[in-house]
């Protein structure tokens, strides 16, 4: 074969390889084929990997999510929350200003979240205008980058409703239906529960107290409303009592436990909380009284029975110490 023939063959091989490369879709191109267009302009494409349940995320909600962001041809995320023990509850409208610690707001991701439901896991392919723009976010995000986000909605709370309610005057709050107030209170309690589960006890306490204040400000119109408010207050008082115990404030824990008992004198949780508080205050007879009453209603409850045994041991130790003290005092007096 002549030199020119060899060169021509090499050129044909190179040309064929180039055509093959051009005809092979990129990873993101392959994803596009199985994704849905959210807005109709192909700027936000979505693939549902695992469906969720219930209604979609409302505007201005606070969402508890895990997310990871990827560039094309990269197996490692440039940003992820999956390593966190406690996912952060973030509010839509200003959520993703925190991503990458920049002032960039990922409008595409927020719009995508509004299409999701609780428990859903989805992928979003975002064009630059819905992500980091033409400038990118150096050094991690190149200019005009298309990015992929994998998102799982763990939970969400309609904090927009809470914000709107709190912004009202007391007179306006009293004019809204009781069901709206109860929805707001339930959301605040859920916020408090999230904080409590993350050991952020002061924040949990603030949420619970805010909810009790809103209920206390309600001017009831009927006996049925008054009963509904008491029913809503009961779990808040129980939660406050437990939170105060976590904050080493047994006097306050006892106060809220007693408030719960004023609503339901037979409530075993309230009796148990009061028993815990009395134990911390070294008031063993009172602790025993609360726990014996609770045990009568739930004789096989392990927590109640275990705490009763602990109270009995502490009470006996206390009595033994008193006896030793009195004996010593008596010996000292006789010695004089």
Tab-separated table of C-alpha atoms in Angstrom:
chain	number	residue	atom	x	y	z
A	1	UNK	CA	0.000	0.000	0.000
A	2	UNK	CA	1.324	3.441	-0.940
A	3	UNK	CA	1.894	6.123	1.631
A	4	UNK	CA	-1.056	8.120	0.299
A	5	UNK	CA	-3.291	5.043	0.580
A	6	UNK	CA	-2.247	4.505	4.204
A	7	UNK	CA	-2.962	8.148	5.046
A	8	UNK	CA	-6.365	7.919	3.388
A	9	UNK	CA	-7.208	4.773	5.378
A	10	UNK	CA	-6.183	6.426	8.637
A	11	UNK	CA	-8.268	9.479	7.784
A	12	UNK	CA	-11.294	7.271	7.050
A	13	UNK	CA	-10.841	5.477	10.394
A	14	UNK	CA	-10.561	8.772	12.281
A	15	UNK	CA	-13.616	10.116	10.486
A	16	UNK	CA	-15.611	6.996	11.374
A	17	UNK	CA	-14.593	7.311	15.031
A	18	UNK	CA	-15.619	10.966	15.057
A	19	UNK	CA	-19.016	10.072	13.591
A	20	UNK	CA	-19.427	7.347	16.223
A	21	UNK	CA	-18.561	9.756	19.032
A	22	UNK	CA	-20.983	12.340	17.668
A	23	UNK	CA	-23.762	9.768	17.348
A	24	UNK	CA	-23.321	8.431	20.913
A	25	UNK	CA	-25.568	10.438	23.270
A	26	UNK	CA	-23.967	11.959	26.352
A	27	UNK	CA	-25.131	10.851	29.839
A	28	UNK	CA	-27.405	13.873	30.183
A	29	UNK	CA	-28.768	13.343	26.645
A	30	UNK	CA	-29.669	9.789	27.606
A	31	UNK	CA	-31.434	11.049	30.726
A	32	UNK	CA	-33.422	13.600	28.722
A	33	UNK	CA	-35.068	10.806	26.754
A	34	UNK	CA	-36.800	9.480	29.882
A	35	UNK	CA	-37.634	12.802	31.570
A	36	UNK	CA	-40.701	15.038	31.490
A	37	UNK	CA	-40.672	18.747	30.702
A	38	UNK	CA	-41.914	20.614	33.785
A	39	UNK	CA	-42.501	24.078	32.288
A	40	UNK	CA	-42.698	23.344	28.561
A	41	UNK	CA	-39.458	25.123	27.634
A	42	UNK	CA	-37.127	22.150	28.342
A	43	UNK	CA	-35.368	24.191	30.996
A	44	UNK	CA	-36.429	21.859	33.833
A	45	UNK	CA	-36.705	18.161	33.085
A	46	UNK	CA	-37.920	15.684	35.695
A	47	UNK	CA	-37.792	11.931	36.222
A	48	UNK	CA	-39.722	10.364	39.109
A	49	UNK	CA	-37.635	7.510	40.496
A	50	UNK	CA	-39.852	6.760	43.492
A	51	UNK	CA	-43.391	8.214	43.676
A	52	UNK	CA	-44.569	10.008	46.786
A	53	UNK	CA	-47.934	10.272	48.493
A	54	UNK	CA	-50.438	12.996	49.255
A	55	UNK	CA	-50.593	16.560	47.926
A	56	UNK	CA	-47.624	18.316	46.298
A	57	UNK	CA	-45.419	20.696	48.255
A	58	UNK	CA	-47.225	24.053	48.713
A	59	UNK	CA	-45.609	27.399	47.979
A	60	UNK	CA	-43.612	28.916	50.862
A	61	UNK	CA	-43.520	25.529	52.612
A	62	UNK	CA	-40.634	24.361	54.740
A	63	UNK	CA	-39.189	21.161	53.331
A	64	UNK	CA	-37.065	18.435	54.862
A	65	UNK	CA	-34.990	17.053	52.016
A	66	UNK	CA	-31.888	15.239	50.944
A	67	UNK	CA	-30.323	16.442	47.712
A	68	UNK	CA	-27.180	15.907	45.641
A	69	UNK	CA	-25.972	17.976	42.676
A	70	UNK	CA	-23.944	16.530	39.794
A	71	UNK	CA	-22.133	17.807	36.731
A	72	UNK	CA	-22.134	15.736	33.560
A	73	UNK	CA	-19.437	13.000	33.437
A	74	UNK	CA	-18.938	13.291	37.202
A	75	UNK	CA	-19.739	10.413	39.549
A	76	UNK	CA	-19.185	12.501	42.684
A	77	UNK	CA	-21.617	15.273	43.677
A	78	UNK	CA	-20.380	18.835	43.926
A	79	UNK	CA	-22.879	19.340	46.768
A	80	UNK	CA	-24.815	16.844	48.903
A	81	UNK	CA	-26.726	16.606	52.183
A	82	UNK	CA	-26.907	12.823	52.350
A	83	UNK	CA	-24.078	12.630	54.895
A	84	UNK	CA	-25.990	14.656	57.472
A	85	UNK	CA	-27.524	12.837	60.415
A	86	UNK	CA	-30.316	15.379	60.651
A	87	UNK	CA	-31.468	16.893	57.344
A	88	UNK	CA	-32.097	20.606	57.589
A	89	UNK	CA	-35.629	21.980	57.357
A	90	UNK	CA	-35.407	24.695	54.710
A	91	UNK	CA	-37.977	27.229	53.609
A	92	UNK	CA	-38.916	27.637	49.970
A	93	UNK	CA	-38.362	31.132	48.662
A	94	UNK	CA	-34.910	31.397	50.154
A	95	UNK	CA	-33.841	27.773	50.515
A	96	UNK	CA	-31.240	27.329	47.905
A	97	UNK	CA	-29.484	30.626	48.491
A	98	UNK	CA	-27.676	28.520	51.079
A	99	UNK	CA	-26.445	25.974	48.569
A	100	UNK	CA	-22.768	26.467	47.789
A	101	UNK	CA	-22.825	29.369	50.271
A	102	UNK	CA	-23.514	31.818	47.459
A	103	UNK	CA	-26.257	34.298	46.665
A	104	UNK	CA	-27.381	32.125	43.774
A	105	UNK	CA	-30.990	30.966	43.952
A	106	UNK	CA	-31.693	27.759	42.070
A	107	UNK	CA	-35.080	28.721	40.699
A	108	UNK	CA	-35.312	25.469	38.780
A	109	UNK	CA	-34.901	23.358	41.877
A	110	UNK	CA	-37.511	25.335	43.785
A	111	UNK	CA	-39.961	25.010	40.894
A	112	UNK	CA	-39.176	21.321	40.741
A	113	UNK	CA	-39.858	20.864	44.444
A	114	UNK	CA	-43.349	22.282	43.987
A	115	UNK	CA	-44.124	19.284	41.746
A	116	UNK	CA	-43.040	16.740	44.384
A	117	UNK	CA	-44.902	14.866	47.100
A	118	UNK	CA	-43.890	13.526	50.505
A	119	UNK	CA	-41.607	10.497	50.159
A	120	UNK	CA	-40.886	11.164	46.492
A	121	UNK	CA	-37.414	10.713	45.012
A	122	UNK	CA	-36.831	12.461	41.683
A	123	UNK	CA	-34.093	13.692	39.355
A	124	UNK	CA	-34.071	17.168	37.809
A	125	UNK	CA	-31.965	18.254	34.860
A	126	UNK	CA	-31.586	22.035	34.966
A	127	UNK	CA	-30.493	24.272	32.116
A	128	UNK	CA	-28.173	27.163	33.106
A	129	UNK	CA	-30.975	29.755	33.215
A	130	UNK	CA	-32.652	27.689	35.961
A	131	UNK	CA	-29.429	26.823	37.763
A	132	UNK	CA	-26.138	28.733	38.052
A	133	UNK	CA	-26.519	30.883	34.934
A	134	UNK	CA	-23.982	31.792	32.264
A	135	UNK	CA	-21.388	32.704	34.907
A	136	UNK	CA	-21.515	29.396	36.756
A	137	UNK	CA	-20.079	29.250	40.244
A	138	UNK	CA	-16.298	28.864	40.041
A	139	UNK	CA	-14.369	26.809	40.857
A	140	UNK	CA	-16.874	23.958	41.160
A	141	UNK	CA	-19.556	24.961	38.635
A	142	UNK	CA	-18.298	25.904	35.146
A	143	UNK	CA	-19.901	28.606	33.019
A	144	UNK	CA	-23.260	27.796	31.439
A	145	UNK	CA	-23.344	24.370	33.108
A	146	UNK	CA	-26.273	21.997	32.884
A	147	UNK	CA	-26.661	20.353	36.300
A	148	UNK	CA	-28.447	17.284	37.604
A	149	UNK	CA	-30.071	17.230	41.037
A	150	UNK	CA	-31.301	14.125	42.810
A	151	UNK	CA	-33.870	15.081	45.458
A	152	UNK	CA	-35.830	13.178	48.082
A	153	UNK	CA	-38.658	14.857	49.991
A	154	UNK	CA	-38.616	13.433	53.513
A	155	UNK	CA	-41.364	15.714	54.783
A	156	UNK	CA	-42.745	19.232	54.424
A	157	UNK	CA	-44.723	21.650	56.546
A	158	UNK	CA	-47.010	24.391	55.297
A	159	UNK	CA	-45.113	27.178	57.045
A	160	UNK	CA	-46.615	29.737	54.655
A	161	UNK	CA	-49.950	29.277	56.417
A	162	UNK	CA	-48.231	29.805	59.773
A	163	UNK	CA	-46.502	32.971	58.529
A	164	UNK	CA	-49.779	34.396	57.228
A	165	UNK	CA	-51.630	33.631	60.458
A	166	UNK	CA	-48.990	35.127	62.739
A	167	UNK	CA	-48.922	38.275	60.597
A	168	UNK	CA	-52.613	38.873	61.413
A	169	UNK	CA	-53.797	41.059	64.253
A	170	UNK	CA	-55.380	39.295	67.278
A	171	UNK	CA	-58.789	40.465	66.053
A	172	UNK	CA	-58.207	38.958	62.609
A	173	UNK	CA	-56.939	35.717	64.125
A	174	UNK	CA	-60.167	35.375	66.083
A	175	UNK	CA	-62.219	35.786	62.913
A	176	UNK	CA	-60.644	32.885	61.013
A	177	UNK	CA	-62.237	29.420	61.359
A	178	UNK	CA	-61.041	27.363	64.301
A	179	UNK	CA	-59.907	24.679	61.845
A	180	UNK	CA	-57.346	27.134	60.426
A	181	UNK	CA	-55.967	27.875	63.895
A	182	UNK	CA	-55.721	24.158	64.630
A	183	UNK	CA	-53.846	23.588	61.350
A	184	UNK	CA	-51.383	26.325	62.302
A	185	UNK	CA	-50.938	24.839	65.778
A	186	UNK	CA	-50.340	21.357	64.356
A	187	UNK	CA	-47.691	22.752	62.016
A	188	UNK	CA	-45.943	24.545	64.874
A	189	UNK	CA	-46.036	21.359	66.942
A	190	UNK	CA	-44.549	19.426	64.020
A	191	UNK	CA	-41.779	22.034	63.780
A	192	UNK	CA	-41.191	21.615	67.508
A	193	UNK	CA	-41.058	17.847	67.164
A	194	UNK	CA	-38.436	18.165	64.411
A	195	UNK	CA	-36.308	20.375	66.647
A	196	UNK	CA	-36.765	18.029	69.606
A	197	UNK	CA	-35.698	15.007	67.569
A	198	UNK	CA	-32.537	16.906	66.643
A	199	UNK	CA	-31.878	17.699	70.346
A	200	UNK	CA	-32.548	21.409	69.722
A	201	UNK	CA	-34.637	21.640	72.869
A	202	UNK	CA	-34.732	25.427	73.202
A	203	UNK	CA	-36.037	25.761	69.651
A	204	UNK	CA	-38.603	23.025	70.273
A	205	UNK	CA	-39.753	24.781	73.435
A	206	UNK	CA	-40.216	28.059	71.536
A	207	UNK	CA	-42.429	26.371	68.923
A	208	UNK	CA	-44.569	24.611	71.499
A	209	UNK	CA	-45.012	27.786	73.564
A	210	UNK	CA	-45.899	29.783	70.455
A	211	UNK	CA	-48.634	27.259	69.688
A	212	UNK	CA	-50.031	27.368	73.240
A	213	UNK	CA	-50.084	31.164	73.113
A	214	UNK	CA	-52.098	31.180	69.888
A	215	UNK	CA	-54.592	28.769	71.415
A	216	UNK	CA	-54.764	30.818	74.612
A	217	UNK	CA	-55.492	33.996	72.660
A	218	UNK	CA	-58.519	32.433	70.966
A	219	UNK	CA	-61.832	33.875	72.105
A	220	UNK	CA	-63.955	30.753	72.178
A	221	UNK	CA	-67.502	30.943	70.799
A	222	UNK	CA	-68.957	27.670	72.082
A	223	UNK	CA	-68.391	24.724	74.356
A	224	UNK	CA	-67.334	22.637	71.373
A	225	UNK	CA	-64.608	25.162	70.493
A	226	UNK	CA	-63.391	25.218	74.082
A	227	UNK	CA	-63.121	21.422	74.077
A	228	UNK	CA	-61.283	21.449	70.740
A	229	UNK	CA	-58.777	23.952	72.135
A	230	UNK	CA	-58.228	21.814	75.245
A	231	UNK	CA	-57.665	18.785	73.042
A	232	UNK	CA	-55.047	20.734	71.064
A	233	UNK	CA	-53.363	22.024	74.233
A	234	UNK	CA	-52.929	18.590	75.832
A	235	UNK	CA	-50.112	17.244	73.560
A	236	UNK	CA	-48.401	20.642	73.665
A	237	UNK	CA	-48.276	20.587	77.482
A	238	UNK	CA	-46.982	17.015	77.398
A	239	UNK	CA	-44.289	17.985	74.892
A	240	UNK	CA	-43.330	21.047	76.922
A	241	UNK	CA	-43.061	18.943	80.067
A	242	UNK	CA	-40.702	16.479	78.378
A	243	UNK	CA	-38.691	19.310	76.792
A	244	UNK	CA	-38.218	21.001	80.169
A	245	UNK	CA	-36.981	17.694	81.575
A	246	UNK	CA	-34.410	17.553	78.769
A	247	UNK	CA	-33.426	21.121	79.689
A	248	UNK	CA	-32.962	20.115	83.343
A	249	UNK	CA	-35.875	22.267	84.502
A	250	UNK	CA	-37.996	19.870	86.609
A	251	UNK	CA	-40.057	22.675	88.212
A	252	UNK	CA	-41.215	23.844	84.775
A	253	UNK	CA	-41.699	20.253	83.654
A	254	UNK	CA	-43.975	19.697	86.648
A	255	UNK	CA	-45.909	22.875	85.842
A	256	UNK	CA	-46.722	21.696	82.318
A	257	UNK	CA	-47.422	18.164	83.498
A	258	UNK	CA	-49.991	19.525	85.934
A	259	UNK	CA	-51.536	21.674	83.189
A	260	UNK	CA	-51.977	18.495	81.164
A	261	UNK	CA	-53.598	16.793	84.168
A	262	UNK	CA	-56.020	19.703	84.511
A	263	UNK	CA	-57.277	18.809	81.036
A	264	UNK	CA	-57.168	15.023	81.516
A	265	UNK	CA	-56.633	13.882	85.098
A	266	UNK	CA	-56.273	10.248	84.007
A	267	UNK	CA	-53.643	10.861	81.322
A	268	UNK	CA	-50.848	8.360	81.940
A	269	UNK	CA	-48.277	10.381	80.007
A	270	UNK	CA	-48.969	13.411	82.170
A	271	UNK	CA	-48.755	11.303	85.328
A	272	UNK	CA	-45.483	9.816	84.097
A	273	UNK	CA	-44.028	13.272	83.313
A	274	UNK	CA	-44.993	14.511	86.767
A	275	UNK	CA	-43.427	11.397	88.269
A	276	UNK	CA	-40.199	12.131	86.376
A	277	UNK	CA	-40.214	15.751	87.523
A	278	UNK	CA	-40.874	14.857	91.176
A	279	UNK	CA	-38.035	12.328	91.016
A	280	UNK	CA	-35.649	15.022	89.763
A	281	UNK	CA	-36.842	17.264	92.598
A	282	UNK	CA	-36.225	14.444	95.133
A	283	UNK	CA	-39.898	14.467	96.104
A	284	UNK	CA	-40.135	10.698	96.137
A	285	UNK	CA	-43.539	10.268	97.784
A	286	UNK	CA	-45.172	12.546	95.218
A	287	UNK	CA	-43.344	10.771	92.404
A	288	UNK	CA	-44.527	7.428	93.734
A	289	UNK	CA	-48.115	8.669	93.966
A	290	UNK	CA	-48.186	9.784	90.315
A	291	UNK	CA	-46.553	6.624	89.044
A	292	UNK	CA	-48.751	4.253	91.073
A	293	UNK	CA	-51.806	5.974	89.598
A	294	UNK	CA	-50.337	5.621	86.114
A	295	UNK	CA	-49.453	1.972	86.783
A	296	UNK	CA	-53.044	1.213	87.787
A	297	UNK	CA	-54.116	2.267	84.301
A	298	UNK	CA	-51.198	0.617	82.468
A	299	UNK	CA	-49.935	-2.183	84.725
A	300	UNK	CA	-47.641	-3.692	82.076
A	301	UNK	CA	-46.009	-0.480	80.872
A	302	UNK	CA	-42.238	-1.009	81.108
A	303	UNK	CA	-41.372	2.693	81.380
A	304	UNK	CA	-43.765	3.229	84.276
A	305	UNK	CA	-42.658	0.090	86.106
A	306	UNK	CA	-38.953	0.820	85.624
A	307	UNK	CA	-39.337	4.376	86.893
A	308	UNK	CA	-41.334	3.161	89.880
A	309	UNK	CA	-38.483	0.816	90.811
A	310	UNK	CA	-36.005	3.658	90.449
A	311	UNK	CA	-38.137	5.903	92.673
A	312	UNK	CA	-38.403	3.133	95.288
A	313	UNK	CA	-34.618	2.686	95.337
A	314	UNK	CA	-34.005	6.444	95.595
A	315	UNK	CA	-36.663	6.761	98.297
A	316	UNK	CA	-35.086	3.949	100.340
A	317	UNK	CA	-31.616	5.470	99.958
A	318	UNK	CA	-33.002	8.818	101.087
A	319	UNK	CA	-34.646	7.274	104.156
A	320	UNK	CA	-31.446	5.373	105.007
A	321	UNK	CA	-29.436	8.583	104.803
A	322	UNK	CA	-31.943	10.324	107.055
A	323	UNK	CA	-31.704	7.518	109.595
A	324	UNK	CA	-27.903	7.694	109.529
A	325	UNK	CA	-28.076	11.447	109.973
A	326	UNK	CA	-30.495	11.204	112.912
A	327	UNK	CA	-28.369	8.470	114.505
A	328	UNK	CA	-25.275	10.630	114.212
A	329	UNK	CA	-27.124	13.628	115.665
A	330	UNK	CA	-28.398	11.485	118.558
A	331	UNK	CA	-24.902	10.131	119.268
A	332	UNK	CA	-23.503	13.644	119.194
A	333	UNK	CA	-26.149	14.820	121.649
A	334	UNK	CA	-25.471	11.894	123.977
A	335	UNK	CA	-21.769	12.599	123.775
A	336	UNK	CA	-22.348	16.077	125.090
